[in-house]
Amino acid sequence: MAAPLYAWPWEFLGCYKYGIYGIFLAKGMYSMYQEEITKERWCLHIFVLCMLRLAMYQAWTSYSNMLFLTRNRIIVKKGVDFKQIDKEWHWDNFILLQGIVAFSVLYMFPTFETLPLWNKKGITAAILLHVAISEPLFYSTHKCFHGSYLFTYYHSLHHSSAVPQAFTAGHATFLEHLLLTVVIGVPIMGSFLIGHGSLMLIYGYVLIFDLLRCLGHSNVEIVPYQIFDAIPFLRYILYTPTYHSLHHAEMGTNYCLFMPLFDALGNTLNRKSWEMHKKNWLDSGKNGRAPDFVFLAHGVDLSSAMHAPFLNRSAASLPYYTRIYLLPFLPVTFVVMLLMWAKSKTFLNSFYNLRGRLHQTWVVPRFGFQYFLPFAAKGINKRIEEAILRANRLGVKVISLAALNKNEALNGGGTLFVNKHPNLKVRVVHGNTLTAAVILNDIPKDVSEVFLTGATSKLGRAIALYLCRKRVRVLMLTLSTERFRKIQTEAPADCQKYLVQVTKYQAAQNCKTWIVGKWITPREQNFAPAGTHFHQFVVPPILQFRRDCTYGDLAAMKLPEDVEGLGCCEYTMERGVVHACHAGGVVHALEGWSHHEVGAIDVDRIDLVWKAALKNGLKPVSSIR
């Protein structure tokens, strides 16, 4: 059973708690409609202030996760994993609590109907009260919460977040935030009680308080050490992200709210604080550790782009689907897309660690539809080439090309770059060998006949050649007899008869195993008999139109259990699951293979790559359900 005042009173409401903000807004708007200055008018200020606070914490978290800007400034060099994201899901409870407390105070005390916009004496009083009361109160309370009982039953929740983020500042128990509400309330209430309160005092103090809380938990060092060299006493007035990160790393030190002065007075100041701050700042001008493996992804569409970790950490941690509340931001995303098209380079999006190796995802700033524009091909290839050459300079061992980045019509599955730069040390991998292996191993062993669309594509060819060697009859849907014949001649002479060209979907009316490599309409699906299973390697996946049939997922694998710092989903994939081409690059890196994997799929390597994937702890999606 949880300790008293551990849980939040509205925990049972879940996300419906946000309806309370609606009450503030409704009361505030009604008072404006009545054109009366009442207590309800203050509800509008409470609502606006709460929204500004939510925006500030989101902005800081977004900045911390903009790895393309902050990668060299990160203090704790770990990724924020799913476990931490789930723990911090309701990080904003304290803002709602303080809004409710402010609402309650309005009904307990007389209304300040003639409250001035600005009062210099009130600002001065608030600063003095903060230094004299709030800072020492928080310091002593915080230190108490590091005692055995209070830490075990309360404060350990806050410290359970391995990587500090702005959201981590709000991740604490109900009791702790009740006390923090007192800390933040003393300067405001004190200024009002002596008759010097003002509207700017409320907004200014609360937002600056939040700003400094976010700064300390940002995990990104942005305070230049030269400031403290120039004004030594300033280091006792303002803490830094490094300073507070040391508290999370070595919990017996650095308890202060914002002013290290109180740690110095209480003899709890970590002596490494200034040295580490200077080191972190100087290191921000250097390139950090080079990744061992890079997955080169690209945007799919405008809606999915809004689920990037630096835009919406929570949404990014779940499989993608269209979220209605994000649709109003589509026009902004469209403008950003145009700007990226005009001037933008490949950027770092996320990272995780696997067995001591650093794996990163870089994103080519192009969306799916742009890959099918003839005039855009040259520019896209240039961006991919630049990314490969950059990886080569950094010492990356393997770079895997995602989806359209290895389109045959675009660059021959990566062949263009390998031929152009024969001395590349980085291994370029399309990952399709493992993609083929995943699809083939999902087909039941007793199947004797399959229907294959997209039959003459890179994957279609490999699947057809592999299956015919297993004496499985493959109905290859293609209008090009020349391309069919070419593939057929690649098969062993005694297996060629198992490859059959068909030109119409009607040919598969009695075949219950369809392998879909080319998008098919619901009308075309109707030719499949009842009980058909649709395996697929087509992007986007086909519509699940038939209720009397079953549909497979896109080729994917779950990363090994010992993966660390993984906190975002790959498009529509479940947590921890990545596209097979991503997994193929991971296997290439783990095995230390020295060859490029570009161009046509080597059918002889399909079983080898599959066994290597299983040996290294990757699992097919079908086996984890």
XYZ file of C-alpha atoms in Angstrom:
625
model
C 0.000 0.000 0.000
C 1.307 3.454 -0.945
C 2.362 5.925 1.746
C -0.088 8.706 2.746
C -0.319 11.546 0.210
C 1.803 9.579 -2.281
C -0.798 9.271 -5.042
C -2.626 12.124 -6.756
C -6.328 12.543 -5.843
C -7.405 12.641 -9.503
C -5.279 9.696 -10.606
C -8.421 7.691 -11.405
C -9.444 10.334 -13.964
C -6.484 9.671 -16.243
C -6.426 12.152 -19.105
C -9.923 13.358 -18.199
C -8.227 15.489 -15.541
C -7.687 18.128 -18.236
C -11.419 18.835 -18.028
C -10.642 20.824 -14.852
C -8.851 23.378 -17.026
C -12.102 23.666 -18.948
C -13.806 24.815 -15.739
C -11.249 27.600 -15.288
C -11.686 28.694 -18.892
C -15.483 28.572 -18.783
C -15.685 30.624 -15.589
C -13.196 33.168 -16.911
C -14.959 33.544 -20.269
C -18.344 33.874 -18.569
C -17.052 36.713 -16.388
C -15.788 38.507 -19.497
C -19.166 38.008 -21.148
C -20.845 39.585 -18.112
C -18.295 42.442 -18.288
C -17.788 42.263 -14.554
C -14.550 42.119 -12.589
C -15.241 39.187 -10.305
C -13.377 36.305 -8.798
C -14.267 34.325 -11.891
C -12.218 36.767 -13.998
C -9.177 35.457 -12.147
C -10.004 31.962 -13.430
C -9.020 33.142 -16.898
C -5.619 34.228 -15.594
C -5.199 30.852 -13.892
C -6.028 29.094 -17.162
C -3.658 31.234 -19.228
C -0.836 30.839 -16.700
C -1.311 27.060 -16.605
C -1.174 26.893 -20.419
C 1.999 28.999 -20.466
C 3.587 26.707 -17.900
C 2.679 23.590 -19.870
C 4.143 25.186 -22.993
C 7.361 26.070 -21.192
C 7.988 22.536 -19.936
C 7.170 21.140 -23.369
C 9.517 23.642 -25.042
C 12.396 22.726 -22.728
C 11.827 19.004 -23.239
C 11.683 19.540 -26.988
C 14.954 21.444 -26.881
C 16.639 18.735 -24.797
C 15.612 16.134 -27.383
C 16.737 18.172 -30.397
C 19.858 16.040 -30.637
C 20.936 17.762 -33.827
C 21.469 20.879 -31.663
C 22.268 19.473 -28.230
C 24.128 16.177 -28.825
C 27.485 17.644 -27.712
C 25.972 19.454 -24.706
C 24.221 16.446 -23.161
C 25.350 15.751 -19.587
C 23.949 12.261 -18.921
C 24.706 10.545 -22.204
C 21.872 8.048 -22.133
C 18.620 7.829 -24.040
C 15.254 8.330 -22.343
C 13.645 4.895 -22.470
C 10.016 3.789 -22.542
C 10.080 3.024 -18.821
C 10.987 6.592 -17.896
C 8.509 8.080 -20.380
C 5.677 5.991 -18.895
C 6.642 6.957 -15.355
C 6.620 10.638 -16.272
C 3.425 10.452 -18.343
C 1.487 12.579 -15.849
C 4.375 14.894 -15.019
C 2.048 17.921 -15.247
C -0.097 17.016 -12.231
C 1.623 19.704 -10.154
C 0.522 22.485 -12.532
C -3.074 21.382 -12.130
C -2.597 21.181 -8.351
C -1.263 24.716 -8.138
C -4.061 25.963 -10.372
C -6.618 24.405 -8.008
C -4.818 25.883 -4.982
C -4.836 29.347 -6.620
C -8.547 28.937 -7.385
C -9.222 27.991 -3.746
C -7.239 30.963 -2.418
C -9.391 33.326 -4.495
C -12.487 32.124 -2.698
C -10.867 32.285 0.736
C -9.600 35.869 0.504
C -11.079 39.136 -0.787
C -10.870 39.770 -4.519
C -8.191 42.195 -5.668
C -10.405 44.086 -8.084
C -8.001 46.972 -8.608
C -4.811 44.944 -8.849
C -2.147 46.952 -10.709
C -0.306 45.555 -13.687
C 3.105 46.359 -12.205
C 4.435 47.219 -8.738
C 8.170 47.659 -8.263
C 7.981 47.282 -4.477
C 6.126 43.990 -4.883
C 8.836 42.608 -7.168
C 11.501 43.594 -4.641
C 9.513 42.008 -1.804
C 9.068 38.777 -3.779
C 12.812 38.512 -4.436
C 13.615 39.064 -0.771
C 10.997 36.541 0.354
C 12.290 33.999 -2.148
C 15.879 34.301 -0.905
C 14.977 34.542 2.790
C 12.210 31.915 2.975
C 11.639 29.878 -0.208
C 15.261 28.910 -0.824
C 16.094 27.746 2.736
C 12.645 26.126 3.090
C 13.148 24.062 -0.050
C 16.747 23.218 0.897
C 15.834 21.912 4.350
C 12.735 20.081 3.077
C 14.646 18.536 0.170
C 17.378 17.374 2.515
C 14.762 15.779 4.769
C 13.306 13.906 1.793
C 16.697 12.297 1.334
C 16.355 10.709 4.748
C 15.783 6.970 4.831
C 11.991 6.850 5.285
C 10.966 9.845 3.175
C 13.306 8.907 0.347
C 12.127 5.293 0.241
C 8.430 6.082 0.318
C 8.351 9.413 -1.516
C 11.410 11.020 -3.098
C 12.785 7.860 -4.745
C 10.060 8.265 -7.383
C 11.665 11.477 -8.608
C 15.127 9.907 -8.660
C 13.891 6.830 -10.547
C 14.223 8.809 -13.788
C 17.673 7.909 -15.096
C 17.957 10.861 -17.488
C 16.886 14.311 -16.189
C 14.441 16.131 -18.453
C 12.204 19.148 -17.906
C 9.298 16.729 -17.383
C 11.318 15.046 -14.623
C 10.975 18.229 -12.569
C 7.261 17.515 -12.240
C 7.672 13.798 -11.643
C 7.169 13.518 -7.897
C 4.558 12.557 -5.323
C 1.521 14.547 -4.237
C 3.055 15.343 -0.836
C 6.245 16.748 -2.369
C 4.326 19.036 -4.695
C 2.084 20.241 -1.877
C 5.259 21.415 -0.148
C 6.617 22.869 -3.385
C 3.355 24.796 -3.746
C 4.082 26.407 -0.383
C 7.618 27.246 -1.548
C 6.380 28.945 -4.718
C 3.435 30.555 -2.943
C 5.316 32.331 -0.135
C 6.816 35.198 -2.242
C 3.534 35.763 -4.087
C 1.249 35.697 -1.039
C 3.755 37.660 1.035
C 3.845 40.475 -1.531
C 0.053 40.605 -1.627
C -0.284 40.613 2.165
C 1.947 43.689 2.463
C -0.147 45.405 -0.214
C 2.304 45.346 -3.143
C 0.925 42.558 -5.284
C 0.613 42.901 -9.060
C -0.402 40.907 -12.104
C 3.143 40.916 -13.491
C 4.435 39.588 -10.184
C 2.260 36.486 -10.448
C 3.069 35.767 -14.087
C 6.724 36.737 -13.804
C 7.587 34.876 -10.615
C 5.800 31.643 -11.562
C 7.241 31.524 -15.084
C 10.786 32.365 -13.942
C 10.449 29.705 -11.234
C 9.480 27.171 -13.909
C 12.216 28.389 -16.230
C 14.883 27.697 -13.608
C 13.367 24.322 -12.701
C 13.480 23.339 -16.370
C 17.038 24.626 -16.688
C 18.261 22.436 -13.848
C 16.579 19.300 -15.210
C 17.290 19.913 -18.899
C 20.364 17.605 -19.079
C 21.869 20.090 -21.538
C 24.595 22.473 -20.364
C 23.883 25.954 -21.726
C 25.420 28.191 -19.038
C 28.895 29.426 -20.132
C 31.531 28.813 -17.470
C 33.175 32.154 -18.379
C 30.348 33.972 -16.595
C 31.428 32.436 -13.295
C 35.084 33.186 -13.998
C 34.203 36.830 -14.584
C 31.829 37.076 -11.595
C 32.840 34.346 -9.113
C 30.051 35.048 -6.609
C 27.459 34.392 -9.315
C 28.121 30.655 -9.068
C 26.510 30.769 -5.614
C 23.448 32.617 -6.911
C 22.493 30.469 -9.904
C 22.814 26.718 -10.345
C 23.475 25.022 -13.674
C 22.208 21.823 -15.344
C 25.536 20.194 -14.468
C 25.131 21.240 -10.837
C 21.717 19.627 -10.500
C 22.716 16.561 -12.538
C 25.375 15.918 -9.888
C 22.594 15.822 -7.306
C 20.882 13.056 -9.298
C 24.189 11.194 -9.716
C 25.495 11.674 -6.145
C 22.420 12.230 -4.035
C 24.154 13.364 -0.852
C 25.010 16.765 -2.338
C 23.587 19.824 -4.148
C 20.140 20.018 -2.496
C 19.430 23.681 -3.270
C 16.441 25.043 -5.154
C 18.255 27.480 -7.463
C 21.002 29.016 -5.279
C 24.127 26.928 -4.474
C 24.792 29.400 -1.672
C 22.605 27.300 0.623
C 24.558 24.146 -0.192
C 27.737 26.030 0.669
C 26.237 27.182 3.976
C 24.938 23.676 4.731
C 28.204 21.991 3.730
C 26.464 19.879 1.065
C 28.016 21.476 -2.013
C 29.628 18.929 -4.316
C 33.220 20.091 -4.801
C 33.245 18.766 -8.371
C 30.429 21.103 -9.428
C 32.491 23.922 -10.945
C 35.123 21.660 -12.463
C 32.538 19.448 -14.145
C 30.570 22.464 -15.326
C 33.661 23.874 -17.038
C 34.492 20.477 -18.559
C 30.949 19.981 -19.897
C 30.949 23.444 -21.412
C 34.333 22.969 -23.094
C 33.309 19.531 -24.374
C 30.274 21.081 -26.053
C 32.619 22.479 -28.680
C 33.924 19.038 -29.578
C 32.347 16.175 -31.462
C 31.104 13.486 -29.121
C 31.411 9.757 -29.496
C 30.948 8.511 -33.060
C 28.111 5.999 -33.499
C 28.910 2.406 -34.426
C 25.725 2.019 -36.468
C 23.457 4.511 -38.239
C 19.974 3.892 -39.592
C 19.270 6.450 -42.305
C 15.515 7.074 -42.211
C 13.232 9.634 -43.883
C 9.878 11.276 -43.189
C 6.785 9.359 -44.235
C 4.125 12.063 -44.272
C 3.282 15.353 -42.571
C 1.164 13.801 -39.845
C 3.790 11.261 -38.781
C 6.445 13.999 -38.768
C 4.695 15.599 -35.788
C 5.496 12.477 -33.773
C 9.249 13.064 -33.744
C 10.731 12.684 -30.223
C 11.753 16.346 -30.069
C 8.227 17.485 -30.930
C 6.043 15.108 -28.956
C 7.952 12.700 -26.730
C 4.839 10.908 -25.506
C 3.362 10.379 -28.981
C 6.734 9.221 -30.310
C 6.818 6.500 -27.650
C 3.676 4.877 -29.088
C 3.052 3.317 -32.519
C 2.035 5.992 -34.982
C -1.569 6.760 -35.762
C -3.262 9.982 -36.753
C -4.031 12.003 -33.647
C -6.867 14.480 -34.038
C -5.406 17.029 -31.611
C -2.338 17.398 -33.855
C -4.246 18.058 -37.081
C -4.503 21.851 -36.505
C -0.678 21.964 -36.686
C -0.575 20.487 -40.206
C -0.271 23.907 -41.923
C 2.782 24.685 -39.775
C 4.280 21.301 -40.609
C 3.692 21.962 -44.302
C 5.617 25.257 -44.101
C 8.449 23.529 -42.217
C 8.520 20.838 -44.904
C 9.004 23.505 -47.585
C 11.804 25.124 -45.574
C 13.500 21.758 -45.098
C 13.176 21.108 -48.817
C 14.811 24.442 -49.586
C 17.631 24.215 -47.074
C 18.177 21.397 -44.654
C 20.693 18.630 -44.038
C 20.356 15.132 -42.672
C 19.948 15.361 -38.898
C 20.196 13.171 -35.797
C 16.772 12.124 -34.534
C 17.296 9.493 -31.805
C 19.771 7.018 -30.376
C 20.040 3.935 -28.220
C 22.816 1.665 -26.956
C 23.201 -2.041 -27.608
C 25.992 -4.072 -26.017
C 28.314 -1.119 -25.685
C 27.624 0.091 -29.210
C 26.019 3.445 -29.980
C 23.215 3.212 -32.542
C 21.737 6.391 -34.022
C 18.871 7.206 -36.370
C 19.581 9.989 -38.851
C 16.773 11.466 -40.929
C 16.961 12.668 -44.513
C 14.722 15.790 -44.509
C 12.416 14.503 -47.238
C 8.938 12.994 -47.149
C 7.631 9.928 -48.950
C 5.883 11.753 -51.803
C 9.071 13.648 -52.679
C 10.827 10.402 -53.620
C 8.424 9.966 -56.505
C 9.048 13.420 -57.987
C 11.516 13.023 -60.899
C 13.065 16.458 -60.345
C 13.695 15.702 -56.637
C 15.739 12.519 -57.143
C 19.092 14.243 -57.613
C 18.719 16.305 -54.453
C 17.662 13.286 -52.387
C 20.619 11.231 -53.586
C 22.882 14.142 -52.712
C 21.561 14.174 -49.146
C 21.988 10.386 -48.820
C 25.505 10.583 -50.241
C 26.427 13.387 -47.839
C 25.169 11.279 -44.934
C 27.219 8.260 -46.050
C 30.370 10.368 -46.447
C 29.803 12.007 -43.064
C 29.394 8.579 -41.473
C 32.594 7.508 -43.186
C 34.492 10.518 -41.749
C 33.155 9.908 -38.256
C 34.232 6.279 -38.275
C 30.751 4.730 -38.360
C 31.013 1.020 -39.123
C 27.610 0.377 -40.744
C 24.948 2.645 -42.249
C 21.624 1.068 -43.180
C 19.315 2.685 -45.744
C 15.627 2.831 -44.885
C 12.686 2.220 -47.229
C 12.805 4.758 -50.061
C 16.424 5.751 -49.403
C 17.402 2.527 -51.195
C 14.777 2.675 -53.954
C 16.057 0.809 -57.025
C 14.988 3.602 -59.337
C 16.692 6.160 -57.093
C 20.125 4.662 -56.467
C 20.001 0.941 -57.217
C 19.655 -0.113 -53.607
C 22.761 1.843 -52.587
C 24.899 0.619 -55.495
C 25.283 4.171 -56.824
C 27.161 5.327 -53.716
C 29.389 2.276 -53.344
C 30.457 2.449 -56.978
C 31.072 6.188 -56.777
C 33.148 5.872 -53.586
C 34.987 2.532 -53.791
C 37.196 3.289 -50.775
C 34.405 3.674 -48.222
C 35.258 2.254 -44.806
C 31.660 2.455 -43.633
C 29.608 -0.512 -44.805
C 26.463 0.494 -46.725
C 23.587 -1.918 -46.119
C 20.084 -2.027 -47.580
C 18.949 -4.648 -45.044
C 16.648 -6.353 -47.534
C 18.279 -9.738 -47.030
C 16.835 -9.859 -43.522
C 13.551 -8.409 -44.818
C 13.263 -11.356 -47.188
C 14.209 -13.759 -44.386
C 11.493 -12.382 -42.084
C 8.821 -12.761 -44.773
C 9.957 -16.256 -45.773
C 10.138 -17.537 -42.208
C 6.610 -16.301 -41.560
C 5.260 -18.597 -44.260
C 4.105 -21.974 -42.850
C 6.414 -24.838 -43.734
C 3.621 -26.924 -45.277
C 2.634 -24.312 -47.890
C 3.016 -25.682 -51.393
C 1.814 -22.679 -53.422
C 1.977 -18.903 -53.023
C 0.745 -15.929 -55.027
C 3.313 -13.135 -55.317
C 2.670 -9.530 -56.359
C 5.573 -7.176 -56.928
C 7.181 -10.354 -58.193
C 9.990 -8.792 -60.213
C 11.060 -6.263 -57.571
C 14.260 -6.798 -55.573
C 12.435 -8.515 -52.712
C 9.978 -10.284 -55.005
C 12.840 -11.819 -56.991
C 14.629 -13.083 -53.871
C 11.430 -14.525 -52.351
C 10.522 -16.287 -55.599
C 14.004 -17.791 -56.051
C 14.183 -18.929 -52.421
C 10.744 -20.575 -52.460
C 11.239 -22.369 -55.749
C 14.390 -23.956 -54.292
C 12.136 -25.270 -51.516
C 9.868 -26.771 -54.184
C 7.086 -24.253 -53.505
C 5.077 -23.236 -56.556
C 5.208 -19.449 -56.972
C 2.551 -17.679 -59.032
C 4.430 -14.527 -60.066
C 2.097 -11.692 -61.064
C 3.827 -9.679 -63.775
C 3.067 -8.447 -67.286
C 6.738 -8.483 -68.243
C 7.649 -11.861 -69.653
C 11.202 -10.659 -70.171
C 11.725 -9.853 -66.485
C 10.032 -13.080 -65.446
C 12.281 -15.130 -67.735
C 15.367 -13.405 -66.402
C 14.453 -14.337 -62.824
C 13.499 -17.870 -63.863
C 16.889 -18.474 -65.448
C 18.556 -17.581 -62.112
C 16.860 -20.569 -60.475
C 18.468 -24.017 -60.587
C 17.380 -25.925 -63.707
C 15.351 -28.470 -61.732
C 13.507 -25.688 -59.840
C 12.543 -23.400 -62.714
C 9.248 -25.192 -63.248
C 8.090 -23.973 -59.824
C 8.104 -20.371 -61.068
C 4.902 -19.613 -62.983
C 4.052 -16.308 -64.635
C 0.465 -15.076 -64.208
C -1.002 -11.818 -65.424
C -4.308 -11.645 -63.569
C -5.430 -11.832 -59.948
C -7.994 -14.452 -60.936
C -5.123 -16.935 -61.190
C -4.887 -16.953 -57.384
C -8.541 -17.781 -56.687
C -7.566 -21.073 -55.070
C -4.335 -19.910 -53.370
C -4.601 -19.043 -49.675
C -1.082 -17.644 -49.272
C -0.604 -14.225 -50.845
C 2.686 -12.356 -50.610
C 1.961 -8.718 -51.389
C 4.825 -6.610 -52.694
C 2.697 -4.195 -54.667
C -0.254 -2.315 -53.247
C -3.571 -4.012 -54.057
C -7.058 -2.563 -53.860
C -9.999 -4.075 -51.943
C -11.418 -5.143 -55.322
C -8.249 -7.072 -56.107
C -8.298 -8.627 -52.642
C -11.713 -10.063 -53.445
C -10.086 -12.609 -55.748
C -8.468 -14.295 -52.744
C -10.416 -17.239 -51.302
C -11.778 -17.149 -47.752
C -9.107 -17.903 -45.165
C -6.291 -16.303 -47.144
C -3.380 -14.822 -45.235
C -1.800 -11.732 -46.763
C 1.950 -11.550 -46.081
C 3.228 -8.176 -47.192
C 6.304 -6.075 -47.838
C 4.507 -3.147 -49.405
C 4.588 0.382 -47.936
C 2.065 1.618 -46.922
C 0.412 -1.640 -45.796
C -2.692 -2.718 -47.705
C -6.141 -2.001 -46.276
C -7.475 -4.803 -44.097
C -10.639 -5.106 -46.125
C -11.505 -8.793 -45.878
C -12.955 -9.962 -42.569
C -12.672 -13.605 -43.629
C -8.917 -13.236 -44.215
C -5.913 -12.417 -42.073
C -3.205 -9.818 -42.635
C 0.448 -9.911 -41.714
C 2.508 -6.974 -40.522
C 5.323 -5.333 -42.407
C 8.614 -7.220 -42.074
C 10.025 -6.289 -38.694
C 11.979 -7.653 -35.752
C 12.145 -6.879 -32.060
C 15.494 -5.593 -30.848
C 17.324 -7.634 -28.172
C 16.149 -7.310 -24.588
C 19.404 -5.676 -23.505
C 18.840 -2.583 -25.652
C 19.259 0.590 -23.559
C 17.783 4.077 -23.940
C 15.220 3.206 -26.616
C 12.246 5.537 -26.212
C 10.550 6.039 -29.569
C 8.621 3.804 -31.935
C 9.559 3.361 -35.551
C 6.486 4.595 -37.424
C 3.615 2.100 -36.843
C 5.820 -0.512 -35.152
C 5.258 -1.588 -31.562
C 7.712 -0.573 -28.867
C 11.120 -2.141 -29.368
C 10.237 -3.354 -32.854
C 12.061 -1.972 -35.892
C 11.692 -2.456 -39.627
C 13.595 -5.446 -40.952
C 15.954 -3.206 -42.951
C 16.916 -1.475 -39.676
C 17.363 -4.848 -37.975
C 19.430 -6.027 -40.946
C 21.888 -3.199 -40.372
C 22.035 -4.006 -36.655
C 22.926 -7.640 -37.429
C 25.569 -6.486 -39.930
C 27.140 -4.315 -37.225
C 26.942 -6.927 -34.448
C 28.483 -9.596 -36.658
C 31.206 -7.245 -37.844
C 30.713 -8.211 -41.485
C 33.058 -6.316 -43.790
C 31.075 -6.414 -47.062
C 28.571 -3.908 -48.439
C 25.023 -5.167 -48.846
C 23.765 -3.239 -51.857
C 22.012 -4.014 -55.139
C 20.356 -7.388 -55.667
C 19.714 -9.684 -52.698
C 22.050 -12.642 -52.436
C 19.582 -15.503 -52.026
C 22.330 -17.767 -50.661
C 22.765 -15.436 -47.656
C 19.125 -15.306 -46.562
C 19.391 -18.242 -44.139
C 22.777 -17.039 -42.884
C 21.455 -13.573 -42.043
C 18.351 -15.057 -40.403
C 20.397 -17.310 -38.129
C 22.703 -14.409 -37.251
C 19.694 -12.278 -36.270
C 18.315 -14.973 -33.958
C 21.768 -15.649 -32.511
C 22.122 -11.977 -31.562
C 18.797 -11.891 -29.733
C 16.540 -10.301 -32.360
C 13.092 -11.872 -32.529
C 10.501 -12.018 -35.327
C 7.345 -10.087 -34.442
C 5.175 -13.188 -34.882
C 7.064 -14.984 -32.086
C 6.395 -12.300 -29.450
C 2.624 -12.257 -29.795
